[in-house]
Amino acid sequence: MADSELTHRLHDLFRYNMLVVNFWLESFVLPYETKQFPEKLFASSWDLVSPKNHFTRGFSGTNDTRLLLPVSVSQEDLPELKYTNAEVIARLMTTTTTTTTISENNNKSNSNNASVISLPSIDEVDPDAILKFLITSYPEVTVLIDSGALLVAKSNKQVATSWLKIAPENIKGVIFFDDNKLTALDRTLHCTPFALSPLRERLDQVVVYLDDNHTRGTDLRLPAKAQAFVTLGPHMPKEKLTQAIMRMRQFGKGQRVHLVAPPEVARKINVGEGCTITCKDVVEWSLRNTISMLEGSLQQWAAQGALYARAETATHMLHHHHLLHNNNNNDNNNNNNNNNNNNNND
């Protein structure tokens, strides 16, 4: 019997048994959810990069937030790699663009690198409707990068299962993150760790879903001609947009992206009634969001810096006080020893 089948059967047998329920609450739920600590520790990026014996190093393909780094850190951009920060944006800005709505799909054309897809002008869109529209309207697209969290109402496995059910027959499985582990779901709806799955060697026969939490840092060797949906979310800065697009390592060199704008985002981009949203509009909107994000974060940056400075000052003063106290004790002990020696000599 499979573990999932056994779990379901045990659940049916014991779900109304109060002894089991109380055991579960007392052993697993309450100790975690009601855990309390006698002290609360405050830390920020200033503490992480405080002077220490070993250097603090990091890497990012973008540098939009360099103004928010603690003053003890300096960003050293390698001259030969400076172009990478603007490379994705440059490729987006030089593309021709198509715009498609969820209710009509008669304005499609092939663009070099990217296109914009506008979802319907309604307040809320069902995730299943979005998924079905994207997959059925663009069956050639095999990657969904949900950086806008449009499908957050569904679990990653639910999205993968729904996609597989309506995907063309030539698609043999879905690659997605299940509990932070890269997983492959095959046509029998059986999940296997990606590293152990035969689909690992057949990425041209699978589709890939990356949820919002994994649209940064994930590195998959996708086919050279792969196409991806990249969803847009409210207040998305340029850094997050470019990081999401950079999951397509060969973007602009054979790989393409389709930027998916929900109604709320389309209204914020605000290109005017009846006008078509272009990739340039999306880039300008993300740059405005970046400026707003930096302006809004400066106050927090300053407050964290001031808190760190006060804590460091207090630590140094306390350390100095201990040193003085120890020195005074040593001097007193030495004086006592001298007095005792003098008394003994007398």
Short mmCIF file of C-alpha atoms in Angstrom, two decimals:
data_model
loop_
_atom_site.label_atom_id
_atom_site.label_comp_id
_atom_site.label_asym_id
_atom_site.label_seq_id
_atom_site.Cartn_x
_atom_site.Cartn_y
_atom_site.Cartn_z
CA MET A 1 0.00 0.00 0.00
CA ALA A 2 1.35 3.42 -0.96
CA ASP A 3 2.06 5.91 1.81
CA SER A 4 -0.58 8.33 0.53
CA GLU A 5 -3.24 5.60 0.46
CA LEU A 6 -2.31 4.51 3.97
CA THR A 7 -2.46 8.11 5.20
CA HIS A 8 -5.92 8.61 3.74
CA ARG A 9 -7.22 5.38 5.28
CA LEU A 10 -5.79 6.21 8.70
CA HIS A 11 -7.27 9.69 8.44
CA ASP A 12 -10.72 8.28 7.74
CA LEU A 13 -10.42 5.94 10.73
CA PHE A 14 -9.05 8.35 13.33
CA ARG A 15 -10.13 11.86 12.32
CA TYR A 16 -12.99 11.92 14.88
CA ASN A 17 -11.05 10.16 17.64
CA MET A 18 -10.43 12.81 20.32
CA LEU A 19 -7.52 10.88 21.84
CA VAL A 20 -5.70 11.05 18.50
CA VAL A 21 -6.70 14.70 17.95
CA ASN A 22 -5.47 15.71 21.43
CA PHE A 23 -2.23 13.79 20.94
CA TRP A 24 -1.64 15.58 17.64
CA LEU A 25 -2.37 18.98 19.15
CA GLU A 26 -0.22 18.44 22.23
CA SER A 27 2.70 16.82 20.42
CA PHE A 28 2.93 18.78 17.18
CA VAL A 29 0.66 21.82 16.92
CA LEU A 30 0.69 23.59 20.29
CA PRO A 31 4.44 23.25 21.07
CA TYR A 32 5.23 24.98 17.79
CA GLU A 33 2.42 27.53 17.55
CA THR A 34 2.53 28.66 21.20
CA LYS A 35 6.30 28.65 21.63
CA GLN A 36 7.58 31.63 23.61
CA PHE A 37 11.06 32.90 24.36
CA PRO A 38 12.24 34.89 27.39
CA GLU A 39 14.09 37.35 25.16
CA LYS A 40 13.65 38.71 21.66
CA LEU A 41 16.67 39.26 19.45
CA PHE A 42 16.73 42.02 16.87
CA ALA A 43 18.98 41.74 13.84
CA SER A 44 19.17 43.25 10.38
CA SER A 45 21.50 43.26 7.40
CA TRP A 46 23.73 45.65 9.34
CA ASP A 47 24.39 42.89 11.89
CA LEU A 48 25.04 40.27 9.21
CA VAL A 49 27.83 42.32 7.61
CA SER A 50 29.33 43.75 10.79
CA PRO A 51 33.17 43.71 10.84
CA LYS A 52 34.51 40.24 11.55
CA ASN A 53 37.55 38.07 10.93
CA HIS A 54 36.25 36.83 7.57
CA PHE A 55 34.95 38.92 4.71
CA THR A 56 31.23 38.95 3.91
CA ARG A 57 30.70 38.15 0.25
CA GLY A 58 27.61 37.95 -1.92
CA PHE A 59 26.58 37.91 -5.54
CA SER A 60 23.59 39.14 -7.51
CA GLY A 61 22.97 39.65 -11.19
CA THR A 62 21.26 42.96 -10.42
CA ASN A 63 22.36 45.93 -8.33
CA ASP A 64 19.23 48.07 -7.96
CA THR A 65 19.30 47.83 -4.16
CA ARG A 66 22.95 48.79 -3.73
CA LEU A 67 21.84 52.09 -2.16
CA LEU A 68 20.26 50.10 0.68
CA LEU A 69 23.39 48.15 1.59
CA PRO A 70 24.88 48.84 5.04
CA VAL A 71 27.67 51.39 4.93
CA SER A 72 30.23 48.74 5.91
CA VAL A 73 29.63 47.00 2.57
CA SER A 74 30.68 48.25 -0.83
CA GLN A 75 29.48 46.76 -4.08
CA GLU A 76 32.30 45.92 -6.46
CA ASP A 77 30.89 45.42 -9.97
CA LEU A 78 33.30 43.59 -12.24
CA PRO A 79 33.86 45.79 -15.31
CA GLU A 80 33.47 42.86 -17.70
CA LEU A 81 30.06 41.98 -16.20
CA LYS A 82 28.51 45.43 -15.78
CA TYR A 83 26.49 44.98 -18.96
CA THR A 84 24.49 42.08 -17.46
CA ASN A 85 22.48 44.41 -15.20
CA ALA A 86 20.85 46.09 -18.20
CA GLU A 87 21.07 43.26 -20.71
CA VAL A 88 17.61 41.82 -20.01
CA ILE A 89 15.99 45.26 -20.08
CA ALA A 90 17.75 46.12 -23.33
CA ARG A 91 16.40 42.97 -24.97
CA LEU A 92 12.90 43.74 -23.71
CA MET A 93 13.05 47.33 -24.96
CA THR A 94 14.07 46.28 -28.46
CA THR A 95 11.26 43.77 -29.02
CA THR A 96 8.09 44.12 -30.96
CA THR A 97 5.03 43.49 -28.83
CA THR A 98 1.62 41.88 -29.06
CA THR A 99 -1.18 42.26 -26.54
CA THR A 100 -3.84 39.60 -26.01
CA THR A 101 -6.87 39.53 -23.70
CA ILE A 102 -8.40 36.49 -22.08
CA SER A 103 -11.57 36.82 -24.14
CA GLU A 104 -9.96 37.27 -27.52
CA ASN A 105 -6.88 35.75 -29.03
CA ASN A 106 -6.84 37.10 -32.56
CA ASN A 107 -4.00 39.59 -32.19
CA LYS A 108 -1.10 37.18 -31.93
CA SER A 109 2.09 37.55 -33.92
CA ASN A 110 5.64 36.38 -33.60
CA SER A 111 7.95 38.86 -31.87
CA ASN A 112 11.68 38.54 -31.47
CA ASN A 113 12.01 38.20 -27.71
CA ALA A 114 8.85 39.08 -25.80
CA SER A 115 5.17 39.92 -25.83
CA VAL A 116 2.63 41.30 -23.35
CA ILE A 117 -0.57 39.44 -22.48
CA SER A 118 -3.33 41.48 -20.82
CA LEU A 119 -5.82 39.48 -18.78
CA PRO A 120 -9.48 40.59 -18.64
CA SER A 121 -10.53 43.87 -17.03
CA ILE A 122 -12.30 42.44 -13.98
CA ASP A 123 -11.48 42.79 -10.31
CA GLU A 124 -10.69 39.15 -9.66
CA VAL A 125 -9.72 36.34 -12.01
CA ASP A 126 -9.97 32.69 -11.05
CA PRO A 127 -6.50 31.05 -11.09
CA ASP A 128 -7.95 28.09 -12.98
CA ALA A 129 -9.29 30.45 -15.67
CA ILE A 130 -5.89 32.13 -16.00
CA LEU A 131 -4.09 28.81 -16.22
CA LYS A 132 -6.52 27.35 -18.75
CA PHE A 133 -6.40 30.46 -20.91
CA LEU A 134 -2.62 30.64 -20.99
CA ILE A 135 -2.11 26.96 -21.70
CA THR A 136 -4.81 26.58 -24.34
CA SER A 137 -4.04 29.88 -26.07
CA TYR A 138 -0.29 29.37 -26.09
CA PRO A 139 0.35 25.60 -26.17
CA GLU A 140 3.88 26.24 -27.41
CA VAL A 141 4.82 27.88 -24.08
CA THR A 142 6.31 25.32 -21.69
CA VAL A 143 7.47 27.45 -18.74
CA LEU A 144 5.34 29.43 -16.26
CA ILE A 145 7.28 31.82 -14.00
CA ASP A 146 4.72 33.13 -11.52
CA SER A 147 6.67 36.14 -10.22
CA GLY A 148 3.37 38.02 -9.86
CA ALA A 149 1.86 35.30 -7.64
CA LEU A 150 -1.29 35.06 -9.76
CA LEU A 151 -1.70 31.38 -8.87
CA VAL A 152 -0.88 31.69 -5.17
CA ALA A 153 -4.37 30.43 -4.25
CA LYS A 154 -3.39 26.97 -5.52
CA SER A 155 -0.57 24.78 -4.26
CA ASN A 156 2.32 24.06 -6.60
CA LYS A 157 1.20 20.47 -7.00
CA GLN A 158 -2.35 21.57 -7.82
CA VAL A 159 -1.04 23.91 -10.51
CA ALA A 160 1.18 21.14 -11.90
CA THR A 161 -1.68 18.63 -11.93
CA SER A 162 -4.09 21.07 -13.59
CA TRP A 163 -1.52 21.94 -16.23
CA LEU A 164 -0.77 18.30 -16.98
CA LYS A 165 -4.45 17.47 -17.42
CA ILE A 166 -4.92 19.99 -20.23
CA ALA A 167 -1.41 19.90 -21.72
CA PRO A 168 -0.87 18.36 -25.18
CA GLU A 169 -0.15 14.65 -25.32
CA ASN A 170 3.49 15.22 -26.22
CA ILE A 171 4.06 16.67 -22.73
CA LYS A 172 5.21 13.82 -20.48
CA GLY A 173 5.35 15.62 -17.14
CA VAL A 174 5.67 18.80 -15.07
CA ILE A 175 8.70 20.06 -13.17
CA PHE A 176 7.90 22.11 -10.06
CA PHE A 177 8.95 22.74 -6.47
CA ASP A 178 7.16 20.65 -3.89
CA ASP A 179 8.09 21.60 -0.33
CA ASN A 180 11.20 23.40 -1.65
CA LYS A 181 12.35 20.26 -3.46
CA LEU A 182 12.52 20.15 -7.24
CA THR A 183 10.01 17.47 -8.24
CA ALA A 184 8.82 15.78 -11.42
CA LEU A 185 5.15 14.84 -11.90
CA ASP A 186 4.53 12.30 -14.66
CA ARG A 187 1.39 11.41 -16.61
CA THR A 188 0.34 8.90 -13.96
CA LEU A 189 0.38 11.79 -11.43
CA HIS A 190 3.26 10.16 -9.60
CA CYS A 191 5.81 12.52 -8.03
CA THR A 192 9.53 11.75 -8.15
CA PRO A 193 12.52 13.82 -6.99
CA PHE A 194 13.82 15.61 -10.07
CA ALA A 195 17.33 14.23 -9.64
CA LEU A 196 15.96 10.65 -9.82
CA SER A 197 13.34 11.18 -12.53
CA PRO A 198 13.88 10.06 -16.14
CA LEU A 199 12.27 13.37 -17.13
CA ARG A 200 15.48 15.05 -16.03
CA GLU A 201 17.01 14.07 -19.37
CA ARG A 202 13.91 15.00 -21.38
CA LEU A 203 13.30 18.66 -20.60
CA ASP A 204 12.07 19.15 -24.16
CA GLN A 205 9.07 16.94 -23.25
CA VAL A 206 8.05 18.59 -19.98
CA VAL A 207 6.57 21.86 -18.78
CA VAL A 208 8.03 23.84 -15.87
CA TYR A 209 6.19 25.78 -13.18
CA LEU A 210 8.12 28.14 -10.89
CA ASP A 211 6.13 29.66 -8.05
CA ASP A 212 6.87 33.16 -6.74
CA ASN A 213 9.33 31.92 -4.10
CA HIS A 214 11.47 30.18 -6.71
CA THR A 215 11.59 32.83 -9.44
CA ARG A 216 15.03 33.82 -8.19
CA GLY A 217 18.07 31.57 -8.03
CA THR A 218 16.53 28.58 -9.82
CA ASP A 219 18.73 27.32 -12.64
CA LEU A 220 17.40 24.77 -15.13
CA ARG A 221 18.86 23.87 -18.51
CA LEU A 222 15.76 24.65 -20.55
CA PRO A 223 15.58 23.98 -24.30
CA ALA A 224 17.17 26.60 -26.54
CA LYS A 225 13.82 27.57 -28.09
CA ALA A 226 11.74 27.44 -24.90
CA GLN A 227 9.09 30.08 -24.23
CA ALA A 228 7.88 31.24 -20.82
CA PHE A 229 5.03 33.15 -19.22
CA VAL A 230 6.26 35.71 -16.69
CA THR A 231 3.43 37.05 -14.53
CA LEU A 232 3.47 40.64 -13.29
CA GLY A 233 2.43 41.62 -9.77
CA PRO A 234 1.50 44.95 -8.15
CA HIS A 235 4.47 47.22 -7.31
CA MET A 236 6.93 44.83 -8.97
CA PRO A 237 10.38 46.52 -9.15
CA LYS A 238 12.75 46.14 -12.07
CA GLU A 239 15.03 43.83 -10.08
CA LYS A 240 12.29 41.25 -9.49
CA LEU A 241 11.15 41.47 -13.11
CA THR A 242 14.64 40.93 -14.49
CA GLN A 243 15.40 38.15 -12.00
CA ALA A 244 12.26 36.31 -13.12
CA ILE A 245 13.11 36.71 -16.81
CA MET A 246 16.69 35.59 -16.13
CA ARG A 247 15.39 32.10 -15.29
CA MET A 248 15.39 31.87 -19.09
CA ARG A 249 19.16 31.80 -19.40
CA GLN A 250 19.06 32.13 -23.19
CA PHE A 251 16.46 34.90 -23.30
CA GLY A 252 16.92 36.88 -26.50
CA LYS A 253 19.11 34.16 -27.96
CA GLY A 254 16.31 31.82 -28.98
CA GLN A 255 14.24 31.76 -25.80
CA ARG A 256 11.23 34.11 -25.46
CA VAL A 257 8.97 35.39 -22.69
CA HIS A 258 5.35 36.54 -22.54
CA LEU A 259 4.68 39.11 -19.82
CA VAL A 260 1.26 38.41 -18.26
CA ALA A 261 -0.42 41.54 -16.87
CA PRO A 262 -3.51 41.08 -14.66
CA PRO A 263 -6.13 43.89 -14.62
CA GLU A 264 -4.71 45.60 -11.53
CA VAL A 265 -1.26 45.82 -13.07
CA ALA A 266 -2.62 46.92 -16.44
CA ARG A 267 -4.41 49.82 -14.73
CA LYS A 268 -1.22 50.86 -12.91
CA ILE A 269 0.82 50.76 -16.10
CA ASN A 270 -1.78 53.24 -17.37
CA VAL A 271 -0.96 53.67 -21.05
CA GLY A 272 -4.30 55.30 -21.77
CA GLU A 273 -7.67 53.97 -22.80
CA GLY A 274 -7.57 51.96 -25.99
CA CYS A 275 -3.76 51.91 -26.09
CA THR A 276 -1.71 48.73 -26.27
CA ILE A 277 0.66 47.88 -23.44
CA THR A 278 4.17 47.33 -24.76
CA CYS A 279 7.30 45.86 -23.21
CA LYS A 280 8.66 49.40 -22.97
CA ASP A 281 5.62 50.39 -20.90
CA VAL A 282 6.21 47.46 -18.56
CA VAL A 283 9.88 48.39 -18.12
CA GLU A 284 9.05 52.03 -17.37
CA TRP A 285 6.39 50.95 -14.87
CA SER A 286 8.87 48.63 -13.10
CA LEU A 287 11.42 51.46 -12.94
CA ARG A 288 8.86 53.74 -11.29
CA ASN A 289 8.17 50.95 -8.79
CA THR A 290 11.91 50.64 -8.12
CA ILE A 291 12.18 54.36 -7.35
CA SER A 292 9.17 54.18 -5.02
CA MET A 293 10.59 51.09 -3.31
CA LEU A 294 13.98 52.76 -2.72
CA GLU A 295 12.37 55.94 -1.41
CA GLY A 296 10.13 53.96 0.93
CA SER A 297 12.99 51.77 2.18
CA LEU A 298 15.45 54.57 3.03
CA GLN A 299 13.69 55.36 6.30
CA GLN A 300 13.86 51.71 7.38
CA TRP A 301 17.51 51.55 6.25
CA ALA A 302 18.36 54.59 8.39
CA ALA A 303 16.41 53.27 11.40
CA GLN A 304 18.19 49.89 11.21
CA GLY A 305 21.54 51.64 10.88
CA ALA A 306 20.87 53.85 13.91
CA LEU A 307 19.76 50.83 15.96
CA TYR A 308 22.89 48.93 14.95
CA ALA A 309 25.10 51.92 15.82
CA ARG A 310 23.52 52.27 19.27
CA ALA A 311 23.88 48.54 19.92
CA GLU A 312 27.55 48.59 18.85
CA THR A 313 28.26 51.63 21.02
CA ALA A 314 26.61 49.99 24.02
CA THR A 315 28.56 46.78 23.41
CA HIS A 316 31.89 48.64 23.25
CA MET A 317 31.07 50.63 26.38
CA LEU A 318 30.13 47.47 28.25
CA HIS A 319 33.31 45.74 27.09
CA HIS A 320 35.37 48.76 28.16
CA HIS A 321 33.63 48.81 31.55
CA HIS A 322 34.45 45.13 32.09
CA LEU A 323 38.09 45.76 31.21
CA LEU A 324 38.30 48.66 33.68
CA HIS A 325 36.58 46.59 36.34
CA ASN A 326 38.99 43.69 35.83
CA ASN A 327 41.99 46.03 35.86
CA ASN A 328 40.81 47.63 39.10
CA ASN A 329 40.35 44.21 40.67
CA ASN A 330 43.84 43.21 39.58
CA ASP A 331 45.31 46.43 41.03
CA ASN A 332 43.50 45.85 44.33
CA ASN A 333 44.72 42.29 44.48
CA ASN A 334 48.28 43.41 43.81
CA ASN A 335 48.05 46.07 46.52
CA ASN A 336 46.71 43.54 49.01
CA ASN A 337 49.50 41.14 48.16
CA ASN A 338 52.10 43.91 48.68
CA ASN A 339 50.60 44.85 52.04
CA ASN A 340 50.62 41.24 53.14
CA ASN A 341 54.23 40.89 52.11
CA ASN A 342 55.18 44.04 54.02
CA ASN A 343 53.38 42.79 57.13
CA ASN A 344 55.14 39.46 56.92
CA ASN A 345 58.51 41.18 56.61
CA ASP A 346 57.76 43.32 59.68
#
